[in-house]
Backbone as a printed PyTorch tensor [residue, N CA C, xyz], in Angstrom:
tensor([[[  0.5470,  -1.4380,   0.3120],
         [  0.1700,  -0.1260,   0.1210],
         [  1.4530,   1.1170,   0.2500]],

        [[  2.0940,   1.1980,   0.7220],
         [  2.9450,   2.7660,   1.2930],
         [  3.5780,   2.4490,  -0.9400]],

        [[  4.2220,   1.6140,  -1.2640],
         [  4.7890,   1.7890,  -2.1930],
         [  3.7210,   2.5180,  -3.8320]],

        [[  2.3750,   2.0710,  -3.3920],
         [  1.4100,   2.2750,  -4.0570],
         [  1.2220,   3.8070,  -4.0810]],

        [[  0.8130,   4.7100,  -2.6390],
         [  0.4360,   5.9500,  -2.0210],
         [  1.9600,   6.7920,  -2.7900]],

        [[  3.0310,   5.7320,  -2.3240],
         [  4.5100,   6.9280,  -3.2170],
         [  3.8440,   7.0040,  -5.0180]],

        [[  3.4720,   6.0960,  -5.0450],
         [  3.0410,   6.0030,  -6.7920],
         [  2.2770,   6.8610,  -6.8220]],

        [[  1.3140,   7.3170,  -6.3780],
         [  0.0570,   8.2030,  -6.2540],
         [  0.4230,   9.5880,  -5.8770]],

        [[  1.4560,   9.5900,  -5.1970],
         [  1.8590,  11.4260,  -4.7530],
         [  3.1340,  11.5220,  -5.9170]],

        [[  3.9980,  10.6740,  -6.2430],
         [  4.4230,  10.9220,  -8.0190],
         [  3.3610,  11.3110,  -9.2040]],

        [[  2.5570,  10.2480,  -9.4040],
         [  1.9460,  11.0130, -10.2640],
         [  0.9310,  12.2760, -10.1580]],

        [[  0.7550,  12.6980,  -8.7560],
         [  0.0400,  14.1270,  -8.3280],
         [  1.1320,  15.0330,  -8.8520]],

        [[  2.6320,  15.1960,  -8.4550],
         [  3.4150,  15.9450,  -8.8040],
         [  4.2040,  15.6790, -10.4030]],

        [[  3.5150,  15.1610, -11.2060],
         [  3.8960,  14.8820, -12.3560],
         [  2.7370,  15.3830, -13.2240]],

        [[  1.7690,  16.0270, -12.4850],
         [  0.7580,  16.8350, -12.8830],
         [  0.4680,  15.8080, -14.4370]],

        [[  0.1350,  14.1450, -14.3190],
         [  0.0370,  13.6730, -15.4700],
         [  0.4340,  13.9780, -16.8450]],

        [[  1.9090,  13.9440, -16.8610],
         [  2.3220,  14.0460, -18.2470],
         [  2.3540,  13.1490, -18.9930]],

        [[  2.0120,  12.8340, -20.2490],
         [  2.1550,  12.0750, -21.0350],
         [  3.5660,  11.3380, -21.3740]],

        [[  3.7840,   9.8430, -20.8040],
         [  5.3580,   9.6160, -21.0320],
         [  5.1740,   9.4900, -22.4410]],

        [[  5.6680,   9.9720, -22.9760],
         [  6.8540,  10.1580, -24.2220],
         [  7.8460,  10.8320, -24.8860]],

        [[  8.7660,   9.6680, -25.4350],
         [ 10.3750,   9.9890, -25.9240],
         [ 10.0440,  12.1480, -26.5750]],

        [[  9.2710,  12.4100, -26.8580],
         [  9.1980,  14.0840, -27.3380],
         [  9.2150,  14.3440, -26.2150]],

        [[  8.2270,  14.3460, -25.2580],
         [  8.0650,  14.3590, -23.9160],
         [  9.4510,  14.9680, -22.9030]],

        [[  9.4520,  13.6970, -22.7860],
         [ 11.1950,  13.7030, -22.2750],
         [ 12.2570,  13.4270, -22.9870]],

        [[ 13.0750,  14.3260, -23.5360],
         [ 14.0660,  14.0570, -23.8370],
         [ 15.0890,  13.4860, -23.5100]],

        [[ 15.5660,  13.9880, -21.9560],
         [ 16.3550,  13.9610, -21.9060],
         [ 16.4710,  12.4530, -20.7750]],

        [[ 15.2700,  12.0270, -20.8440],
         [ 15.1870,  10.6970, -19.8060],
         [ 15.3840,   9.7590, -20.8060]],

        [[ 15.7760,   8.3530, -19.8980],
         [ 16.2190,   7.4260, -20.7050],
         [ 15.0430,   6.1360, -20.2240]],

        [[ 14.3070,   5.3270, -20.6830],
         [ 13.4140,   4.2510, -20.5050],
         [ 14.4340,   3.2370, -20.2120]],

        [[ 13.7060,   2.7450, -19.3010],
         [ 14.5840,   1.5980, -18.5750],
         [ 13.8750,   0.2940, -18.7240]],

        [[ 14.7680,  -0.5410, -19.5880],
         [ 14.5590,  -1.9350, -19.9150],
         [ 14.0400,  -3.0570, -18.9490]],

        [[ 13.0540,  -3.7700, -19.3080],
         [ 13.4640,  -4.7670, -18.1290],
         [ 12.0980,  -4.5620, -17.3230]],

        [[ 11.3060,  -3.8120, -17.3460],
         [ 10.4870,  -3.2460, -16.7390],
         [  9.0190,  -3.5520, -17.3950]],

        [[  8.3750,  -3.8120, -16.0360],
         [  7.1030,  -4.5510, -16.4100],
         [  6.2270,  -2.9520, -17.3770]],

        [[  6.4360,  -2.0550, -16.9060],
         [  5.9590,  -0.9830, -17.1870],
         [  6.5360,   0.1750, -17.6520]],

        [[  5.9320,   1.0540, -18.5530],
         [  7.1410,   2.3750, -18.7930],
         [  7.4200,   2.7750, -17.8960]],

        [[  8.7900,   2.9820, -17.9600],
         [  9.7720,   3.6140, -16.7370],
         [ 10.5810,   4.7720, -17.4850]],

        [[ 10.3500,   6.2550, -17.3060],
         [ 11.4640,   6.5130, -18.2120],
         [ 12.2750,   7.3360, -16.4290]],

        [[ 14.0200,   7.4250, -16.5470],
         [ 14.5080,   8.4250, -15.4630],
         [ 14.9880,   9.1800, -16.1050]],

        [[ 15.5660,  10.2270, -15.4570],
         [ 16.2460,  11.5840, -15.3340],
         [ 17.2160,  11.4670, -14.3940]],

        [[ 18.8180,  11.4920, -14.7640],
         [ 19.4460,  11.5680, -13.2700],
         [ 20.5560,  12.9760, -13.8220]],

        [[ 20.4940,  13.0170, -12.5910],
         [ 20.8520,  14.9580, -12.3770],
         [ 22.4250,  14.6260, -11.6060]],

        [[ 23.9090,  14.8240, -12.0940],
         [ 25.2290,  14.9070, -11.2770],
         [ 25.3210,  15.9640, -10.6770]],

        [[ 25.0640,  15.8570,  -9.1040],
         [ 25.1840,  17.3260,  -8.5350],
         [ 26.8680,  17.3700,  -7.8040]],

        [[ 27.4900,  18.4990,  -8.2670],
         [ 28.8950,  18.6210,  -8.2580],
         [ 28.8050,  18.7400,  -6.5830]],

        [[ 30.6360,  18.6910,  -5.5300],
         [ 29.7730,  18.6920,  -4.7590],
         [ 30.2880,  20.4700,  -4.1440]],

        [[ 29.5290,  21.0540,  -3.1630],
         [ 29.9080,  22.1800,  -2.8210],
         [ 31.1700,  22.3710,  -2.5810]],

        [[ 31.5150,  23.7840,  -2.6890],
         [ 32.8360,  24.4070,  -2.4460],
         [ 33.5720,  24.0110,  -0.8590]],

        [[ 32.6290,  23.9480,  -0.3670],
         [ 32.9220,  24.3120,   1.4350],
         [ 32.8910,  22.5160,   1.2910]],

        [[ 33.0150,  21.8870,   0.4090],
         [ 32.8740,  20.0850,   1.3380],
         [ 33.5800,  19.4020,  -0.4970]],

        [[ 33.8350,  20.0770,  -1.6000],
         [ 34.2240,  19.5100,  -2.1850],
         [ 35.5270,  18.5190,  -2.4330]],

        [[ 36.1310,  18.9660,  -1.5240],
         [ 37.9810,  17.8750,  -0.8900],
         [ 37.0230,  16.4730,   0.2130]],

        [[ 36.9790,  15.0540,   0.5110],
         [ 36.9230,  14.7410,   1.2400],
         [ 38.2620,  14.0760,   1.4960]],

        [[ 38.5640,  13.8730,   3.0280],
         [ 39.8660,  13.2220,   3.2300],
         [ 39.4920,  10.9590,   2.9380]],

        [[ 38.2980,  11.2470,   2.9560],
         [ 38.3320,   9.3980,   2.5380],
         [ 38.0460,   9.3290,   1.3810]],

        [[ 38.2840,  10.1530,   0.5920],
         [ 38.2120,   9.7340,  -0.6850],
         [ 39.4670,  10.0120,  -1.2770]],

        [[ 40.4680,  10.5770,  -0.5130],
         [ 41.6710,  10.9250,  -1.1510],
         [ 41.9930,  11.9780,  -2.0030]],

        [[ 41.5440,  13.1640,  -1.7810],
         [ 40.8240,  14.1770,  -2.6390],
         [ 40.3330,  14.1750,  -3.8200]],

        [[ 39.4570,  13.0790,  -3.8710],
         [ 38.6500,  13.2430,  -5.0470],
         [ 37.2140,  14.0300,  -4.2560]],

        [[ 36.9900,  15.0420,  -5.4450],
         [ 35.2480,  15.5930,  -6.0200],
         [ 34.0680,  14.3150,  -5.3570]],

        [[ 33.2350,  14.2110,  -4.2290],
         [ 31.9910,  13.1320,  -3.9460],
         [ 31.1410,  14.1160,  -4.7870]],

        [[ 30.6040,  13.8990,  -6.0110],
         [ 29.7040,  14.1310,  -6.8500],
         [ 28.4430,  13.2300,  -6.2040]],

        [[ 27.2440,  13.9790,  -6.3000],
         [ 25.9010,  13.0630,  -5.9350],
         [ 24.6440,  13.1610,  -7.0920]],

        [[ 23.8990,  12.1280,  -6.9300],
         [ 22.9290,  11.6660,  -8.0590],
         [ 21.8180,  12.2300,  -7.4860]],

        [[ 20.9800,  12.8910,  -8.7280],
         [ 19.5770,  13.1650,  -8.9250],
         [ 18.9820,  12.5350,  -9.5330]],

        [[ 17.6460,  11.4660,  -9.0410],
         [ 17.2700,  10.6510,  -9.8510],
         [ 15.8730,  11.2490,  -9.8960]],

        [[ 15.5550,  11.2160, -10.8210],
         [ 13.6380,  11.6140, -11.1670],
         [ 13.4040,  10.4910, -11.7150]],

        [[ 12.0240,  10.8490, -12.4810],
         [ 10.9630,  10.2430, -13.5720],
         [  9.7200,   9.7870, -13.7500]],

        [[  9.1210,   9.2140, -14.2130],
         [  8.0920,   8.7640, -14.0820],
         [  7.5570,   7.3960, -14.9140]],

        [[  6.4930,   7.3370, -14.2760],
         [  5.9790,   5.6340, -15.3920],
         [  4.6980,   5.5340, -15.3770]],

        [[  4.2860,   4.7520, -16.3830],
         [  2.8790,   4.6890, -16.8840],
         [  1.7590,   3.4250, -15.5550]],

        [[  2.7620,   3.0140, -14.7680],
         [  1.7490,   2.3110, -13.8540],
         [  2.4290,   2.7270, -12.3560]],

        [[  1.2780,   2.5080, -11.4160],
         [  1.2380,   3.1680, -10.2870],
         [  1.9270,   2.6450,  -9.0850]],

        [[  2.2170,   1.1500,  -9.1150],
         [  3.2350,   0.4520,  -8.9600],
         [  4.7790,   0.7760,  -9.2710]],

        [[  4.8780,   0.9330, -10.3600],
         [  6.1500,   1.2050, -11.0710],
         [  6.8600,   2.5310, -10.4690]],

        [[  5.7400,   4.0860, -10.2060],
         [  5.9120,   4.8700,  -9.8590],
         [  6.4150,   5.1970,  -8.3320]],

        [[  5.5690,   3.8390,  -7.8140],
         [  6.0930,   4.2590,  -6.0810],
         [  7.3690,   3.5060,  -5.6770]],

        [[  7.6370,   2.4480,  -6.6940],
         [  8.9120,   1.5260,  -6.6340],
         [ 10.2810,   2.8760,  -6.9600]],

        [[  9.9250,   3.5550,  -8.0000],
         [ 10.6700,   4.7330,  -8.3020],
         [ 10.7890,   5.5190,  -7.2160]],

        [[  9.7240,   6.1100,  -7.3090],
         [  9.5880,   6.6950,  -5.5260],
         [ 10.6430,   6.9310,  -4.1940]],

        [[ 10.8250,   4.6570,  -4.4090],
         [ 11.5360,   4.5680,  -3.4250],
         [ 13.2070,   4.6390,  -3.8980]],

        [[ 13.5040,   4.3210,  -5.2380],
         [ 14.6550,   4.5080,  -5.8990],
         [ 15.1010,   5.5500,  -5.6910]],

        [[ 14.3210,   6.8470,  -5.8270],
         [ 14.7020,   8.0770,  -5.6790],
         [ 15.3000,   8.5700,  -4.5990]],

        [[ 14.2290,   7.9510,  -3.4440],
         [ 14.7470,   8.4460,  -1.7870],
         [ 15.9420,   7.6210,  -1.6460]],

        [[ 15.9720,   6.6460,  -2.2550],
         [ 17.6590,   5.9880,  -1.5640],
         [ 18.4730,   6.4200,  -2.1930]],

        [[ 18.1890,   6.8340,  -3.1800],
         [ 19.3110,   7.7210,  -3.8690],
         [ 19.9900,   9.0610,  -3.5590]],

        [[ 18.7960,   9.5700,  -2.8800],
         [ 19.3910,  10.8610,  -2.7890],
         [ 20.5770,  11.5090,  -1.6470]],

        [[ 21.0330,  11.8860,  -1.8870],
         [ 22.3410,  12.5050,  -1.1530],
         [ 23.7900,  11.0300,  -1.2430]],

        [[ 23.4410,  10.0760,  -2.0580],
         [ 24.1650,   8.9070,  -1.8950],
         [ 25.1610,   9.8680,  -3.4230]],

        [[ 26.7820,   9.3730,  -2.9720],
         [ 27.1550,   9.4790,  -4.3180],
         [ 27.2120,   8.9380,  -5.0380]],

        [[ 28.2550,   9.4130,  -6.4210],
         [ 28.2550,   8.4010,  -7.5130],
         [ 28.6340,   7.1580,  -7.3850]],

        [[ 29.7820,   7.3600,  -6.4790],
         [ 30.9190,   6.2700,  -6.6800],
         [ 30.2350,   5.2380,  -5.9090]],

        [[ 29.4620,   5.2880,  -4.8300],
         [ 28.9890,   4.6520,  -4.1700],
         [ 27.5690,   3.6860,  -4.7070]],

        [[ 27.0650,   4.1960,  -6.0210],
         [ 25.6750,   3.5250,  -6.4630],
         [ 26.4060,   3.1870,  -7.6690]],

        [[ 27.7780,   3.3130,  -8.2370],
         [ 28.3490,   2.7290,  -9.2920],
         [ 28.8600,   1.1740,  -8.1830]],

        [[ 29.2170,   1.0940,  -6.9610],
         [ 29.8770,  -0.1920,  -5.9360],
         [ 28.2380,  -0.9180,  -5.8340]],

        [[ 27.1840,  -0.3600,  -6.6160],
         [ 26.0730,  -1.1440,  -5.4660],
         [ 25.9140,  -2.4300,  -6.4630]],

        [[ 25.0390,  -2.9800,  -6.1780],
         [ 24.6840,  -4.3940,  -7.4280],
         [ 23.4040,  -4.7090,  -7.3630]],

        [[ 23.1610,  -4.1120,  -8.8170],
         [ 21.6210,  -4.1170,  -9.0590],
         [ 20.3620,  -5.0170,  -8.1430]],

        [[ 21.1230,  -6.1220,  -8.6390],
         [ 19.9410,  -7.4420,  -8.2300],
         [ 20.2370,  -7.1170,  -6.4100]],

        [[ 20.6250,  -6.3520,  -5.6480],
         [ 20.3310,  -6.5800,  -4.3840],
         [ 19.7250,  -5.2660,  -3.9010]],

        [[ 19.3200,  -4.6030,  -4.6080],
         [ 18.9180,  -3.6860,  -3.7690],
         [ 17.2430,  -4.3750,  -3.4380]],

        [[ 16.5120,  -4.8760,  -4.1760],
         [ 14.8310,  -4.9960,  -3.7970],
         [ 15.1480,  -5.9280,  -2.3490]],

        [[ 16.0770,  -6.8890,  -2.4940],
         [ 16.4740,  -7.8510,  -1.3990],
         [ 16.5880,  -6.0730,   0.1910]],

        [[ 17.5080,  -5.6720,  -0.1380],
         [ 18.1580,  -4.6550,   0.7290],
         [ 16.6880,  -3.7270,   1.1400]],

        [[ 15.9880,  -3.6110,   0.2030],
         [ 14.3650,  -2.9550,   0.8700],
         [ 13.5000,  -3.7740,   1.5980]],

        [[ 13.4150,  -5.1730,   1.8070],
         [ 12.9020,  -5.8820,   1.7200],
         [ 11.7200,  -6.0090,   0.7960]],

        [[ 11.7400,  -6.3200,  -0.2920],
         [ 10.7950,  -6.7400,  -1.0830],
         [ 10.5050,  -7.4160,  -1.8700]],

        [[ 11.8190,  -7.9860,  -2.0610],
         [ 12.0540,  -9.1140,  -3.0720],
         [ 11.1940,  -9.9780,  -2.5670]],

        [[ 10.3660, -10.8340,  -2.0070],
         [  9.5650, -11.2770,  -1.6320],
         [  8.2530, -10.7750,  -2.0200]],

        [[  7.8750,  -9.5520,  -1.8170],
         [  6.4200,  -9.4260,  -2.2480],
         [  6.5270,  -8.8880,  -3.4350]],

        [[  7.3790,  -8.7880,  -4.0770],
         [  7.0750,  -8.1120,  -5.3830],
         [  7.3380,  -9.4870,  -6.6060]],

        [[  6.5980,  -9.1900,  -7.7560],
         [  6.7980, -10.1040,  -8.6190],
         [  8.0300, -10.3560,  -9.7450]],

        [[  8.6010, -11.4200,  -9.7910],
         [  9.6620, -11.3560, -10.3430],
         [ 10.0020, -10.1730, -11.4270]],

        [[  9.1100, -10.0210, -12.5530],
         [  9.1120,  -8.7130, -13.0860],
         [  9.5290,  -7.5440, -12.7300]],

        [[  8.7350,  -7.1140, -11.6250],
         [  9.2170,  -5.5930, -10.8170],
         [ 10.1840,  -6.0120,  -9.7020]],

        [[ 10.8310,  -7.0410,  -9.3460],
         [ 12.3560,  -7.0720,  -9.2870],
         [ 13.6990,  -6.7780,  -9.6590]],

        [[ 12.7870,  -7.9360, -10.9390],
         [ 13.6960,  -6.8880, -12.1430],
         [ 13.9230,  -5.6900, -12.6500]],

        [[ 12.5950,  -5.3220, -12.8330],
         [ 12.1910,  -3.7850, -13.2740],
         [ 13.2240,  -2.6520, -11.8810]],

        [[ 13.1210,  -3.0100, -10.2340],
         [ 14.0810,  -2.3250,  -9.6800],
         [ 15.5200,  -2.2030, -10.5570]],

        [[ 15.5580,  -3.9210, -10.3820],
         [ 17.3320,  -3.7040, -10.6860],
         [ 17.8570,  -3.0040, -11.6510]],

        [[ 16.7630,  -3.0330, -12.9770],
         [ 17.4000,  -2.0640, -13.8620],
         [ 17.0370,  -0.8170, -13.5700]],

        [[ 16.3280,  -0.3550, -13.1780],
         [ 16.3360,   1.0860, -12.7690],
         [ 17.7360,   1.1200, -11.9120]],

        [[ 18.1440,   0.3490, -11.5650],
         [ 19.5660,   0.6370, -10.2040],
         [ 20.1400,   1.0140, -12.0990]],

        [[ 19.9830,   0.0230, -12.9120],
         [ 21.4080,  -0.3360, -13.7230],
         [ 21.2980,   1.1250, -14.8510]],

        [[ 20.6950,   1.5580, -15.2130],
         [ 20.0620,   3.1190, -15.9890],
         [ 20.7970,   4.1800, -14.9590]],

        [[ 20.0600,   3.9470, -13.4730],
         [ 21.3220,   4.8020, -12.7640],
         [ 22.8400,   5.0390, -13.0940]]])
């Protein structure tokens, strides 16, 4: 129920924009999803005050912002969860993430169909 509610909230935020490649020229379609899902990923550079981090040996730590939409409420809810999980996470951490393990880590693997689990993993791969 909470996933569908998150999808309904996202639907209201997207103002019922039709999913079409011309409508979302910068969005990438997620292959392997049961529904039609499009993602848009933005790479956020570190702020000047936090651009260097000792734990990264002086490398800049970019963060990701993930957004998107879907034609199915459940997929939109899963997208909202993935977006929330990735908010503030560094690009390096996401690159080190195993896509097939996210649904398990969220505690959803046993309640989602195989197609939905594959869709969550595909979202991670696109990111």
